[in-house]
Tab-separated table of C-alpha atoms in Angstrom:
chain	number	residue	atom	x	y	z
A	29	UNK	CA	86.616	124.809	97.335
A	30	UNK	CA	83.618	125.551	98.124
A	31	UNK	CA	81.419	122.579	97.168
A	32	UNK	CA	83.146	120.457	98.789
A	33	UNK	CA	81.661	118.339	101.034
A	34	UNK	CA	83.222	116.842	104.527
A	35	UNK	CA	82.527	115.569	107.518
A	36	UNK	CA	84.023	116.879	110.800
A	37	UNK	CA	84.754	114.429	113.431
A	38	UNK	CA	83.050	114.822	116.127
A	39	UNK	CA	80.441	113.783	113.403
A	40	UNK	CA	81.085	110.764	112.591
A	41	UNK	CA	81.810	109.530	116.096
A	42	UNK	CA	80.121	106.257	116.745
A	43	UNK	CA	80.357	102.672	119.040
A	44	UNK	CA	84.057	104.943	120.572
A	45	UNK	CA	85.189	104.721	116.821
A	46	UNK	CA	86.768	108.475	116.008
A	47	UNK	CA	89.021	108.227	112.439
A	48	UNK	CA	88.895	111.746	112.074
A	49	UNK	CA	87.488	114.264	108.919
A	50	UNK	CA	85.982	112.342	105.924
A	51	UNK	CA	85.355	113.479	102.671
A	52	UNK	CA	82.970	113.009	99.609
A	53	UNK	CA	84.814	112.793	96.576
A	54	UNK	CA	82.972	114.510	93.969
A	55	UNK	CA	83.930	112.629	90.627
A	56	UNK	CA	83.692	115.739	88.612
A	57	UNK	CA	85.868	118.018	90.662
A	58	UNK	CA	88.753	114.968	91.711
A	59	UNK	CA	91.190	116.995	90.980
A	60	UNK	CA	89.269	119.481	93.062
A	61	UNK	CA	89.194	117.212	95.326
A	62	UNK	CA	92.443	116.106	96.427
A	63	UNK	CA	93.496	119.161	96.126
A	64	UNK	CA	91.682	119.571	99.689
A	65	UNK	CA	93.002	116.889	100.922
A	66	UNK	CA	95.883	116.874	101.169
A	67	UNK	CA	95.750	121.077	102.176
A	68	UNK	CA	93.518	120.073	105.329
A	69	UNK	CA	95.148	116.209	106.064
A	70	UNK	CA	92.224	114.775	105.758
A	71	UNK	CA	92.922	110.826	105.922
A	72	UNK	CA	89.215	109.235	104.933
A	73	UNK	CA	86.602	109.256	102.028
A	74	UNK	CA	83.254	108.642	101.806
A	75	UNK	CA	82.087	107.893	97.950
A	76	UNK	CA	78.137	108.180	97.780
A	77	UNK	CA	76.123	108.667	94.433
A	78	UNK	CA	73.854	111.312	96.959
A	79	UNK	CA	77.274	113.545	97.138
A	80	UNK	CA	77.972	112.666	93.458
A	81	UNK	CA	79.852	109.671	93.135
A	82	UNK	CA	79.090	107.978	90.081
A	83	UNK	CA	82.200	105.984	89.350
A	84	UNK	CA	81.991	102.471	88.726
A	85	UNK	CA	85.492	101.664	90.324
A	86	UNK	CA	88.282	102.482	92.172
A	87	UNK	CA	90.133	104.083	89.843
A	88	UNK	CA	90.226	107.832	91.411
A	89	UNK	CA	92.979	105.768	94.202
A	90	UNK	CA	95.907	105.253	91.510
A	91	UNK	CA	96.445	108.947	92.556
A	92	UNK	CA	94.206	109.788	95.999
A	93	UNK	CA	95.163	105.867	96.679
A	94	UNK	CA	98.671	107.113	99.374
A	95	UNK	CA	97.129	110.152	100.942
A	96	UNK	CA	93.951	107.901	101.692
A	97	UNK	CA	93.819	105.114	105.414
A	98	UNK	CA	90.020	105.086	104.994
A	99	UNK	CA	88.236	104.258	103.046
A	100	UNK	CA	83.217	104.180	103.302
A	101	UNK	CA	81.543	102.729	100.041
A	102	UNK	CA	77.591	104.485	99.954
A	103	UNK	CA	76.311	103.129	96.691
A	104	UNK	CA	77.450	100.518	94.253
A	105	UNK	CA	80.533	99.678	92.540
A	106	UNK	CA	81.114	97.353	90.096
A	107	UNK	CA	85.075	97.106	89.907
A	108	UNK	CA	86.595	96.823	93.221
A	109	UNK	CA	89.960	95.628	91.914
A	110	UNK	CA	91.974	98.887	93.053
A	111	UNK	CA	91.912	98.720	96.579
A	112	UNK	CA	93.894	95.876	96.488
A	113	UNK	CA	96.447	98.116	95.816
A	114	UNK	CA	95.619	99.540	98.913
A	115	UNK	CA	96.495	97.465	101.511
A	116	UNK	CA	97.963	100.108	104.470
A	117	UNK	CA	94.178	101.491	104.809
A	118	UNK	CA	92.668	100.373	108.565
A	119	UNK	CA	89.046	101.751	107.824
A	120	UNK	CA	87.331	100.197	105.304
A	121	UNK	CA	83.799	100.463	105.662
A	122	UNK	CA	81.171	98.490	102.577
A	123	UNK	CA	77.241	99.209	102.952
A	124	UNK	CA	76.724	97.451	99.762
A	125	UNK	CA	77.252	94.221	98.108
A	126	UNK	CA	79.873	93.680	95.893
A	127	UNK	CA	80.283	91.596	92.648
A	128	UNK	CA	83.948	91.172	93.634
A	129	UNK	CA	85.965	89.122	95.833
A	130	UNK	CA	87.963	90.782	97.882
A	131	UNK	CA	90.851	89.351	100.758
A	132	UNK	CA	89.969	90.906	103.008
A	133	UNK	CA	92.920	88.866	105.026
A	134	UNK	CA	95.232	91.544	102.817
A	135	UNK	CA	94.765	94.950	104.964
A	136	UNK	CA	97.485	94.289	108.120
A	137	UNK	CA	96.123	97.354	109.872
A	138	UNK	CA	92.455	97.536	109.306
A	139	UNK	CA	91.021	98.423	113.095
A	140	UNK	CA	87.966	99.671	111.432
A	141	UNK	CA	85.703	97.877	109.841
A	142	UNK	CA	82.050	97.355	108.757
A	143	UNK	CA	80.101	94.817	106.304
A	144	UNK	CA	77.447	92.813	104.963
A	145	UNK	CA	79.277	89.525	104.408
A	146	UNK	CA	78.578	87.206	101.551
A	147	UNK	CA	80.434	84.180	100.109
A	148	UNK	CA	82.752	86.650	98.036
A	149	UNK	CA	83.734	88.309	101.289
A	150	UNK	CA	86.945	86.540	102.300
A	151	UNK	CA	89.134	86.250	105.832
A	152	UNK	CA	87.300	88.293	107.757
A	153	UNK	CA	88.173	86.192	111.003
A	154	UNK	CA	91.951	86.596	110.024
A	155	UNK	CA	91.658	90.322	111.043
A	156	UNK	CA	93.789	90.383	114.067
A	157	UNK	CA	94.096	94.183	114.118
A	158	UNK	CA	90.261	94.729	113.808
A	159	UNK	CA	89.300	96.865	116.774
A	160	UNK	CA	85.640	98.456	115.527
A	161	UNK	CA	82.900	95.747	113.494
A	162	UNK	CA	80.568	95.728	112.338
A	163	UNK	CA	78.404	92.276	109.948
A	164	UNK	CA	75.004	92.474	108.412
A	165	UNK	CA	73.214	89.316	107.198
A	166	UNK	CA	75.822	87.207	109.437
A	167	UNK	CA	76.040	84.039	108.576
A	168	UNK	CA	76.674	81.459	110.796
A	169	UNK	CA	74.430	80.611	113.784
A	170	UNK	CA	77.475	81.914	116.527
A	171	UNK	CA	80.596	84.335	116.923
A	172	UNK	CA	84.106	80.314	116.975
A	173	UNK	CA	84.450	82.091	113.447
A	174	UNK	CA	86.138	85.244	115.493
A	175	UNK	CA	86.910	83.833	118.806
A	176	UNK	CA	90.604	85.437	117.237
A	177	UNK	CA	89.683	88.693	116.908
A	178	UNK	CA	90.218	89.580	119.678
A	179	UNK	CA	91.561	92.732	119.203
A	180	UNK	CA	87.849	93.954	118.911
A	181	UNK	CA	85.726	97.044	121.168
A	182	UNK	CA	82.856	97.546	119.476
A	183	UNK	CA	81.183	94.926	117.533
A	184	UNK	CA	77.138	95.004	116.041
A	185	UNK	CA	75.748	92.229	114.105
A	186	UNK	CA	72.853	93.166	112.622
A	187	UNK	CA	70.213	91.646	109.932
A	188	UNK	CA	71.028	88.141	110.609
A	189	UNK	CA	68.605	84.482	110.325
A	190	UNK	CA	71.307	83.006	110.859
A	191	UNK	CA	72.680	82.957	114.045
A	192	UNK	CA	71.736	80.972	117.153
A	193	UNK	CA	73.637	82.837	120.109
A	194	UNK	CA	76.681	84.240	120.498
A	195	UNK	CA	79.241	81.138	121.089
A	196	UNK	CA	82.880	83.058	121.429
A	197	UNK	CA	82.243	85.893	121.747
A	198	UNK	CA	83.681	84.442	125.310
A	199	UNK	CA	87.791	85.096	123.227
A	200	UNK	CA	87.095	88.735	122.848
A	201	UNK	CA	87.425	90.058	126.476
A	202	UNK	CA	88.330	93.840	124.758
A	203	UNK	CA	85.144	93.933	123.888
A	204	UNK	CA	83.321	96.996	125.753
A	205	UNK	CA	80.335	97.584	123.113
A	206	UNK	CA	78.166	95.407	121.761
A	207	UNK	CA	75.128	96.210	120.089
A	208	UNK	CA	72.401	93.308	118.175
A	209	UNK	CA	69.914	94.057	115.888
A	210	UNK	CA	67.703	92.443	113.393
A	211	UNK	CA	68.587	88.905	114.768
A	212	UNK	CA	65.600	87.051	114.932
A	213	UNK	CA	67.048	83.288	115.990
A	214	UNK	CA	69.170	84.615	118.498
A	215	UNK	CA	68.262	82.835	121.392
A	216	UNK	CA	70.756	82.566	124.462
A	217	UNK	CA	73.608	85.619	124.910
A	218	UNK	CA	74.614	84.031	128.116
A	219	UNK	CA	78.241	83.385	126.867
A	220	UNK	CA	78.760	87.247	127.689
A	221	UNK	CA	78.303	87.838	131.271
A	222	UNK	CA	81.659	86.306	131.234
A	223	UNK	CA	83.167	90.480	129.358
A	224	UNK	CA	84.584	92.212	132.321
A	225	UNK	CA	85.047	95.155	130.106
A	226	UNK	CA	81.923	95.413	128.705
A	227	UNK	CA	80.072	98.732	130.305
A	228	UNK	CA	77.357	98.972	127.480
A	229	UNK	CA	75.030	96.642	125.161
A	230	UNK	CA	71.792	97.576	122.582
A	231	UNK	CA	69.355	94.854	121.626
A	232	UNK	CA	66.157	95.795	119.919
A	233	UNK	CA	64.647	92.935	117.057
A	234	UNK	CA	65.889	89.810	119.643
A	235	UNK	CA	62.706	88.565	120.353
A	236	UNK	CA	63.398	85.487	120.465
A	237	UNK	CA	65.696	86.489	124.062
A	238	UNK	CA	64.087	85.519	127.545
A	239	UNK	CA	63.820	87.936	129.932
A	240	UNK	CA	65.995	85.880	132.309
A	241	UNK	CA	68.777	85.889	129.571
A	242	UNK	CA	68.788	89.349	130.395
A	243	UNK	CA	69.066	89.895	134.424
A	244	UNK	CA	72.916	90.140	134.943
A	245	UNK	CA	73.181	92.547	132.533
A	246	UNK	CA	71.017	95.026	134.644
A	247	UNK	CA	73.778	96.251	136.130
A	248	UNK	CA	75.985	98.309	133.062
A	249	UNK	CA	76.552	101.462	132.551
A	250	UNK	CA	73.790	101.325	129.348
A	251	UNK	CA	71.566	98.557	128.697
A	252	UNK	CA	68.669	98.657	126.142
A	253	UNK	CA	66.542	95.909	125.879
A	254	UNK	CA	63.583	95.295	122.672
A	255	UNK	CA	62.650	98.628	123.072
A	256	UNK	CA	63.425	98.885	126.997
A	257	UNK	CA	66.421	101.312	128.150
A	258	UNK	CA	67.450	99.513	131.936
A	259	UNK	CA	70.366	101.889	132.724
A	260	UNK	CA	70.382	104.304	133.474
A	261	UNK	CA	67.538	105.213	134.409
A	262	UNK	CA	65.223	107.639	132.310
A	263	UNK	CA	64.419	110.409	134.602
């Protein structure tokens, strides 16, 4: 068991996200990983070639799946079809482009998601239980597409050349933490003014947002804009 690697839950807290310990799956020691996972009641796994996951599919889920509620795919996987047999997942992070179509609305319990949006990822807007969401490559000019994701508490939009404003965010009244990163065309964030639970706002490399747009956020417990932290003030 000494070669099995896992992250304690305290290491992976992010954006008020707490999903428990995470086990790195070693494709050369699947039986050992499964035994460790069951013995320690670990519900979340990470697939990363750097930590010796070298399979090009998710076939291990046929045996592991019933014990797992969270999967992080941190290396390219050619065949993700086995995900469709694990619709109980609560956490799904996919940090690489996938080649197959995946209907995300098939996961009715999904609470935590991280995705690079492409045409083959379908119906993210119908994941109504999502509480934490990170989206790279957002393909639309605003976020009205997600206005029914009313359970969201954390939203991260990153590396999009399409989004220009965040109209639609006013419907996401549970949001307390927002991160906007590398959104080269984003210029209007005024719709966030109405978010009464917002306490954390981090904006970087969004150079079209005018200074007057951000004056209404200086009162927040934490606010940083394009490299300058406004609150709390630096010591």
